[in-house]
Short mmCIF file of N, CA, C and O in Angstrom, two decimals:
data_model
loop_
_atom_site.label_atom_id
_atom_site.label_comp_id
_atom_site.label_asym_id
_atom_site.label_seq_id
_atom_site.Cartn_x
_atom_site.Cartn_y
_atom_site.Cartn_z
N UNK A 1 -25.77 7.87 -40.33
CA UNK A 1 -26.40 6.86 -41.16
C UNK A 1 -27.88 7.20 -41.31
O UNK A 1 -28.51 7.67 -40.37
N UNK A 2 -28.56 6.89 -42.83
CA UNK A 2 -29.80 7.23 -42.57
C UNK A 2 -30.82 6.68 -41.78
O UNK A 2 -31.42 5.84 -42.45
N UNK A 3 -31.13 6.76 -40.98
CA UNK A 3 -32.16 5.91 -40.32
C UNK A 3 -33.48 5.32 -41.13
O UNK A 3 -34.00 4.32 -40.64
N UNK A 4 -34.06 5.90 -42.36
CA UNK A 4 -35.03 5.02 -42.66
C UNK A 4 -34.15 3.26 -43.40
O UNK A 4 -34.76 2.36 -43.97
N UNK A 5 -33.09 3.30 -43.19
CA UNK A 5 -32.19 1.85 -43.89
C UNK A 5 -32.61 0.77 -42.60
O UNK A 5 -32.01 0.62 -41.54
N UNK A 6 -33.86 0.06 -43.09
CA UNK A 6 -33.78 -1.08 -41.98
C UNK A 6 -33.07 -2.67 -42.14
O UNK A 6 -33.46 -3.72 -41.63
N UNK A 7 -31.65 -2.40 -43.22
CA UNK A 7 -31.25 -4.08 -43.35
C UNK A 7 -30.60 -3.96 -44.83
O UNK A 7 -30.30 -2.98 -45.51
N UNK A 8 -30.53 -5.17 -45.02
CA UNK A 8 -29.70 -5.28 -46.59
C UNK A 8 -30.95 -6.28 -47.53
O UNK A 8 -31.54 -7.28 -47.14
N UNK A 9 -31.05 -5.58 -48.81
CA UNK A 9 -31.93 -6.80 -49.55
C UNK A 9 -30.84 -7.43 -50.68
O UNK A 9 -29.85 -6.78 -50.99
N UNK A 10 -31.13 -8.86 -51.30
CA UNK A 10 -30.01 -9.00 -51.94
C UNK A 10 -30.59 -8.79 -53.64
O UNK A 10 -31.74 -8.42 -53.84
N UNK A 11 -29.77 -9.02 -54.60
CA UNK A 11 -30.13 -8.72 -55.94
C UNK A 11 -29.20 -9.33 -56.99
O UNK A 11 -28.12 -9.83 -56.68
N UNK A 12 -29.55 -9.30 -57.98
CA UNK A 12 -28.71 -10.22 -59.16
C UNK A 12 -28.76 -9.43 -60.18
O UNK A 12 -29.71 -8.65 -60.34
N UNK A 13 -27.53 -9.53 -61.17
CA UNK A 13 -27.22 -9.12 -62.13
C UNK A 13 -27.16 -9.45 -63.07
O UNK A 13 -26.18 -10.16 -63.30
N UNK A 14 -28.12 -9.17 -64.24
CA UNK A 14 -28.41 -9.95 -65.13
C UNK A 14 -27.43 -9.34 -66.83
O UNK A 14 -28.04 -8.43 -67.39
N UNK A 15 -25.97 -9.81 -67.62
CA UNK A 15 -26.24 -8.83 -68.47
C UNK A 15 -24.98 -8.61 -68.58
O UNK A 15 -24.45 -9.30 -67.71
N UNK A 16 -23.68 -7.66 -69.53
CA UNK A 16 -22.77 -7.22 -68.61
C UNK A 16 -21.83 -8.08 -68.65
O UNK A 16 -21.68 -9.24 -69.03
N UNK A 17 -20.81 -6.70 -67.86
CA UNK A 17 -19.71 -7.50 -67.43
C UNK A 17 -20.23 -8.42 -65.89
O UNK A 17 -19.59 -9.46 -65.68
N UNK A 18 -21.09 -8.14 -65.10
CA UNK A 18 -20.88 -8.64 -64.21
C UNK A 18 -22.10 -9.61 -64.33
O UNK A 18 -22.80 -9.69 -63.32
N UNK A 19 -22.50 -10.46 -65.57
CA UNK A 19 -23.61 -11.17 -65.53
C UNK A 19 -23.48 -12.26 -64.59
O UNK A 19 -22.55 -13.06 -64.71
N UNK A 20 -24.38 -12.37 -63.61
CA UNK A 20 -24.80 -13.73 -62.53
C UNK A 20 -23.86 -13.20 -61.23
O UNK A 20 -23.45 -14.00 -60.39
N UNK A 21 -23.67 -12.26 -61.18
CA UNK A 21 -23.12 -11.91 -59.78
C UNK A 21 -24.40 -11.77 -59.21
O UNK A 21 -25.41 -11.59 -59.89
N UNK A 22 -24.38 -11.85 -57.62
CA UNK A 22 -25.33 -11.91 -56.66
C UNK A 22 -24.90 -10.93 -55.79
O UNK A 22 -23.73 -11.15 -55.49
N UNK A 23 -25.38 -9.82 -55.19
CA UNK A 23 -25.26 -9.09 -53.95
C UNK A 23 -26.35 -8.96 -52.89
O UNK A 23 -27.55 -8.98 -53.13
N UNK A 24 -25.78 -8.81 -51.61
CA UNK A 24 -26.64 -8.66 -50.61
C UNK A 24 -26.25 -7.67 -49.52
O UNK A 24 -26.16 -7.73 -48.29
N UNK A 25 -26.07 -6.74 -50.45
CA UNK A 25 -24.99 -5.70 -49.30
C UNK A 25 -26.36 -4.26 -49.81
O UNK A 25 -26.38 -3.22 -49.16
N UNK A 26 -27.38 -4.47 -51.03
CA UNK A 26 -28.27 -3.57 -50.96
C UNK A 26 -28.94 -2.71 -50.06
O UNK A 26 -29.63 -3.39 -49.31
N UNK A 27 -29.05 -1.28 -49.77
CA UNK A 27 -29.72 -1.21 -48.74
C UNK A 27 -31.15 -1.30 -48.85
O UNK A 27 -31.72 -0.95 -49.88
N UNK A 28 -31.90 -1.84 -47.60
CA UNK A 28 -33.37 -2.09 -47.70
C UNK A 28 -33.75 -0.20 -47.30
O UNK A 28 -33.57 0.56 -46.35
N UNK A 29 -34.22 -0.12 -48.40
CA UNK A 29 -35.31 1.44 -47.73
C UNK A 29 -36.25 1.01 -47.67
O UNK A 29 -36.88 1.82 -46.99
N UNK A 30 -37.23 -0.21 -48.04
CA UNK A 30 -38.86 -0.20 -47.31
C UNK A 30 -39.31 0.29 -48.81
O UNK A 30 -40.33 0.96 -48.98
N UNK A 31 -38.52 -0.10 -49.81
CA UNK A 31 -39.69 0.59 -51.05
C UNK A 31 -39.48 -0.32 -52.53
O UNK A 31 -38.98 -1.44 -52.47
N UNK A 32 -39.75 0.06 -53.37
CA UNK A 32 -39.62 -0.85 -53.98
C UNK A 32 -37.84 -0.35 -55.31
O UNK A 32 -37.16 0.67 -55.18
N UNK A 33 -37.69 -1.04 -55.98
CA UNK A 33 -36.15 -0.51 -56.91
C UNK A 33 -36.40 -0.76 -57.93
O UNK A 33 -35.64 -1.38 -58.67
N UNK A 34 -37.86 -0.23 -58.37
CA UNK A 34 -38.05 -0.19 -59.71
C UNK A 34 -37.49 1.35 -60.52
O UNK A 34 -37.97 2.45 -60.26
N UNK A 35 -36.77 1.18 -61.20
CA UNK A 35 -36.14 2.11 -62.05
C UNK A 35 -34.98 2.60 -61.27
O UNK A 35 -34.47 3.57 -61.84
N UNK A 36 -34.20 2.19 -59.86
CA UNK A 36 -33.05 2.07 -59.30
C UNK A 36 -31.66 1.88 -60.21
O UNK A 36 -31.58 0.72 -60.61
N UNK A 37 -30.71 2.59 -60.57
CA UNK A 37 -29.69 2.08 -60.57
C UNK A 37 -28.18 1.82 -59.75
O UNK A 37 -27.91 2.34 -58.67
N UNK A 38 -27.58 1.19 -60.27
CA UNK A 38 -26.61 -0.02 -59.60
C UNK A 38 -25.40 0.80 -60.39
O UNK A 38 -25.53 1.21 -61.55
N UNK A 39 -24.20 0.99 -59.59
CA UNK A 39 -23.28 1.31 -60.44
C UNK A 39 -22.14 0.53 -59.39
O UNK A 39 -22.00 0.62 -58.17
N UNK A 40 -21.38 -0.28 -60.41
CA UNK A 40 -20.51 -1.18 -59.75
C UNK A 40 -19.16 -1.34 -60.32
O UNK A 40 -18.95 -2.03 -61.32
N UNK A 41 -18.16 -0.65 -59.59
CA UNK A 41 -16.65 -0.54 -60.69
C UNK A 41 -16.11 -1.92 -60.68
O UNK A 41 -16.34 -2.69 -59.75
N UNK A 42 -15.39 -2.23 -61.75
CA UNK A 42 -15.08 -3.14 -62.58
C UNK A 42 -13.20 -3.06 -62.42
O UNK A 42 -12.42 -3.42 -63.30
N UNK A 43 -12.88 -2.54 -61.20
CA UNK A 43 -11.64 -2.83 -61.02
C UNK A 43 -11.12 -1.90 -59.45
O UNK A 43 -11.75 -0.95 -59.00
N UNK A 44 -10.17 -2.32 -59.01
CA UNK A 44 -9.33 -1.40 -57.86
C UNK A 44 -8.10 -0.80 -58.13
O UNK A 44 -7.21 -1.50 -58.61
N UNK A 45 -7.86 0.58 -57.86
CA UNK A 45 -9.49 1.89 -57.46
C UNK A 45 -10.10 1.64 -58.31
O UNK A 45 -9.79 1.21 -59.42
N UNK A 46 -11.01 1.87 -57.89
CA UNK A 46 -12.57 2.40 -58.48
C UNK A 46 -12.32 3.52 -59.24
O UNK A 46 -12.92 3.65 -60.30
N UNK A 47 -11.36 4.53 -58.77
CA UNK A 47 -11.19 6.03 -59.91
C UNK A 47 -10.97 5.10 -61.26
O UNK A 47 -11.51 5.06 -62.37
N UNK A 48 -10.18 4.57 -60.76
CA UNK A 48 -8.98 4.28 -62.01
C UNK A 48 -9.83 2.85 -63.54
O UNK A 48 -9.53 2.56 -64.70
N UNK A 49 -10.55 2.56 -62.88
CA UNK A 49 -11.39 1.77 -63.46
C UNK A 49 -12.93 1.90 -64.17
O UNK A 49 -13.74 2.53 -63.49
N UNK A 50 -13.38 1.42 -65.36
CA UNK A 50 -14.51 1.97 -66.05
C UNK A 50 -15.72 1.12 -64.57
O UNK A 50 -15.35 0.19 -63.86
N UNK A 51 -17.04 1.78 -64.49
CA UNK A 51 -18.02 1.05 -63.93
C UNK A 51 -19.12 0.64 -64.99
O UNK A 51 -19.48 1.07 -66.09
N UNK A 52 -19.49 -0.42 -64.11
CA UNK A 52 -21.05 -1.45 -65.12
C UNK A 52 -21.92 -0.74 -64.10
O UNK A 52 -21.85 -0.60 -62.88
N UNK A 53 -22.78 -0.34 -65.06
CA UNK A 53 -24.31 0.44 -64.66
C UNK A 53 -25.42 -0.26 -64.88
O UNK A 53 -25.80 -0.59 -66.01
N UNK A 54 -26.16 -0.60 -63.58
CA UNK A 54 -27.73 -1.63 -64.35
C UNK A 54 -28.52 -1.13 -63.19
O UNK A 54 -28.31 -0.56 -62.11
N UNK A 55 -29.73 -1.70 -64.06
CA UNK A 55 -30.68 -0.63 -63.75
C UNK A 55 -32.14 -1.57 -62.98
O UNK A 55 -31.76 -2.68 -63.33
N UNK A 56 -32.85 -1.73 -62.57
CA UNK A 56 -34.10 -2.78 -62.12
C UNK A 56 -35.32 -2.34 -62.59
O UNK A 56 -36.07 -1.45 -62.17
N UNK A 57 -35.42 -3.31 -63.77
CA UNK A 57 -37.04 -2.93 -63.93
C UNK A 57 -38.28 -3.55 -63.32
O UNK A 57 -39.43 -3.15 -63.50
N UNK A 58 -37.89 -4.65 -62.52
CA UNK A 58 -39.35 -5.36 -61.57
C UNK A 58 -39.59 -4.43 -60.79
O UNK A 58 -38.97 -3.44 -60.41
N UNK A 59 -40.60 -4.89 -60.60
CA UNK A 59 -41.91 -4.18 -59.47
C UNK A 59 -41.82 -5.15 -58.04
O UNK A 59 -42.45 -4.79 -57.05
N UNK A 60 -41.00 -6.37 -58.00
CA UNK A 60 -40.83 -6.86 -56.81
C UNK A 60 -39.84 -7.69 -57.18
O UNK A 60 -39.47 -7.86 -58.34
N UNK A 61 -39.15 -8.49 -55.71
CA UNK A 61 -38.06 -9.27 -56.10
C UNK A 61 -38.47 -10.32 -56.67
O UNK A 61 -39.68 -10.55 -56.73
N UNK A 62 -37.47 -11.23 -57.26
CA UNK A 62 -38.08 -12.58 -57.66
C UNK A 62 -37.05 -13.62 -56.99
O UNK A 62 -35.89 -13.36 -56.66
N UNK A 63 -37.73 -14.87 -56.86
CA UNK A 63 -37.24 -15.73 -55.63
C UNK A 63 -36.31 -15.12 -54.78
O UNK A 63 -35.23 -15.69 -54.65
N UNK A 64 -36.60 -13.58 -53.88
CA UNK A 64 -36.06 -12.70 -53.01
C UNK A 64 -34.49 -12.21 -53.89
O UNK A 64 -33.34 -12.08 -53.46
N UNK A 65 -34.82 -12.12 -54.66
CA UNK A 65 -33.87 -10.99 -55.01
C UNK A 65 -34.22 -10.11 -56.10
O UNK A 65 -35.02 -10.60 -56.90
N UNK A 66 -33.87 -9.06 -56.30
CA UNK A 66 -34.05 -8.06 -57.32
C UNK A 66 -32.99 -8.15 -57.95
O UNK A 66 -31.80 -8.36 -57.70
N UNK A 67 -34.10 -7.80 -59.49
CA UNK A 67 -33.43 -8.21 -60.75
C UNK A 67 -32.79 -6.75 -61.03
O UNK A 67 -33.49 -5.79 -60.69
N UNK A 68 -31.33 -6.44 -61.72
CA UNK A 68 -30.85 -5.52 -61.97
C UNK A 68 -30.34 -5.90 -63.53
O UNK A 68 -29.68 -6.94 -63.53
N UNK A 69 -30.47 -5.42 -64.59
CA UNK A 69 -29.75 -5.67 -65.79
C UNK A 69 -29.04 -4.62 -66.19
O UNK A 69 -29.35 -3.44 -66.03
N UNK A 70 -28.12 -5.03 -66.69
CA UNK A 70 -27.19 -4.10 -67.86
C UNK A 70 -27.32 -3.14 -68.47
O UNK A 70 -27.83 -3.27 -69.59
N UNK A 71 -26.98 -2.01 -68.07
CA UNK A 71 -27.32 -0.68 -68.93
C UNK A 71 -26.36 -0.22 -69.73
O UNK A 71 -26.53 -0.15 -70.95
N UNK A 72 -25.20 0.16 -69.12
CA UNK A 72 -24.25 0.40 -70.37
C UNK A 72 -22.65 0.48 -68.87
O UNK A 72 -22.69 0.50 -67.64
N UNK A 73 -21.66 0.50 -69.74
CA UNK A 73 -20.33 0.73 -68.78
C UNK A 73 -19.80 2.15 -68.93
O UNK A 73 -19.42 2.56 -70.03
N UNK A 74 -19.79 3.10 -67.52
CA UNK A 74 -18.79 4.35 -67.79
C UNK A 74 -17.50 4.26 -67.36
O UNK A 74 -17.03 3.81 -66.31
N UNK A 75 -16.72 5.02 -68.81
CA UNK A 75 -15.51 5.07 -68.74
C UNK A 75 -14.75 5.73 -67.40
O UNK A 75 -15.06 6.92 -67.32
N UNK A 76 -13.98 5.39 -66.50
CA UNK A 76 -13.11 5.77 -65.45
C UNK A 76 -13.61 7.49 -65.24
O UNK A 76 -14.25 7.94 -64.29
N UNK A 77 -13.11 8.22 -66.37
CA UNK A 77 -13.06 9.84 -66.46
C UNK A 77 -14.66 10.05 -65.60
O UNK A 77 -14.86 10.21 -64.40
N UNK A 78 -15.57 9.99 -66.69
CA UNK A 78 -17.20 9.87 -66.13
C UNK A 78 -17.20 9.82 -64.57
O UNK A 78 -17.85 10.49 -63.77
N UNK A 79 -16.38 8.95 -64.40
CA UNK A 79 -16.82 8.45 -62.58
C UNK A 79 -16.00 9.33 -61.91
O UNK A 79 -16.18 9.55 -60.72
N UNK A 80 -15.17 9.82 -62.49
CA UNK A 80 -14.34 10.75 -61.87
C UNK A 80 -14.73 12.55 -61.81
O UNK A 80 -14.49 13.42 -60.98
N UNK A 81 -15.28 12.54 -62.84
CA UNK A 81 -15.96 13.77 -62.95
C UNK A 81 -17.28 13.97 -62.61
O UNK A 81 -17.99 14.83 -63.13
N UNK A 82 -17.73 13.03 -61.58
CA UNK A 82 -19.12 12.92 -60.74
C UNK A 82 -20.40 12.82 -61.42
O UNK A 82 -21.46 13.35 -61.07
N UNK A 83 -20.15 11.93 -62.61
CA UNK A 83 -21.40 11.45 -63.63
C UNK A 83 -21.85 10.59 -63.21
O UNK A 83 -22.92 10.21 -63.69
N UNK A 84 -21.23 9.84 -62.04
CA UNK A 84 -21.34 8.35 -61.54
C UNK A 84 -22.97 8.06 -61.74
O UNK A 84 -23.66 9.04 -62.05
N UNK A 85 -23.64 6.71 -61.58
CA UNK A 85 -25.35 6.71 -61.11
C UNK A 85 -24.96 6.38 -59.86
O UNK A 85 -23.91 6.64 -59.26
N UNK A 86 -26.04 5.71 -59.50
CA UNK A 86 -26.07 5.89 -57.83
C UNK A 86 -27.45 4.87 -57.59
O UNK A 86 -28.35 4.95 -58.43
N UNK A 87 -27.58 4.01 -56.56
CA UNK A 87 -28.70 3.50 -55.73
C UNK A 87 -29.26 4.15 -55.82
O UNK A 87 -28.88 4.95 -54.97
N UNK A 88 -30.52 4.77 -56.54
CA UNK A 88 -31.48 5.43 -56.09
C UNK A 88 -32.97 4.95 -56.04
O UNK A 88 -33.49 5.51 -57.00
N UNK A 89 -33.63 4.41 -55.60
CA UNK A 89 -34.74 3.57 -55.46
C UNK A 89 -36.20 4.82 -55.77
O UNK A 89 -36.10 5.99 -55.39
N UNK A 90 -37.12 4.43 -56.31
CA UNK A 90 -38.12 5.49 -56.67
C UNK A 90 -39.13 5.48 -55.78
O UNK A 90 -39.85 4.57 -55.38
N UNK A 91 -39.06 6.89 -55.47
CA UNK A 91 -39.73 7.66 -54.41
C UNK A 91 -38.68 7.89 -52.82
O UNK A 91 -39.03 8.12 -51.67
N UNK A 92 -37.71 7.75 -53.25
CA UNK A 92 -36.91 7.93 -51.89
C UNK A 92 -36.35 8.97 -52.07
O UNK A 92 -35.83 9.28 -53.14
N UNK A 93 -36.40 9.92 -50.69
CA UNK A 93 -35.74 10.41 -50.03
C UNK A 93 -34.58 11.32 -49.87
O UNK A 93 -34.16 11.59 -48.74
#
């Protein structure tokens, strides 16, 4: 596990298929998730299903959560052929 992960922050989804979902399973890196994206499949498996991609443009959370909106949905294949996005928070690691 990476050790700089000190906790979970939570975040909302603004947008989308998954508009007004809430998560708190984020990992905290200690930085901020501006320009971070979120990629979250939209069925079980996950192969077998298209994912909703959103992305965070704040510079901090708002009433403790970070805002993530709607970027676009990839089709199943995409996620399967390792186009996926990914958590990536700016300046990490």
């Amino acid at each position: 596990m990476n050790e700089s992960i000190e906790g979970r922050v939570l975040c909302q989804l603004f947008g989308g298929p998954l508009d007004g979902a809430s998560y708190g399973d984020l990992p905290d890196l200690g930085g901020p998730y501006t320009g971070a994206s979120l990629t979250i499949p939209l069925g079980q498996p996950a192969a077998s299903h298209p994912s909703a991609v959103y992305t965070c443009t704040g510079d901090s959370p708002v009433q403790g959560k970070w805002q993530f909106f709607y970027l676009r949905t990839e089709s199943a294949s995409s996620v399967r052929s390792g186009e996926r996005s990914h958590v990536t928070p700016v300046g990490a690691h």
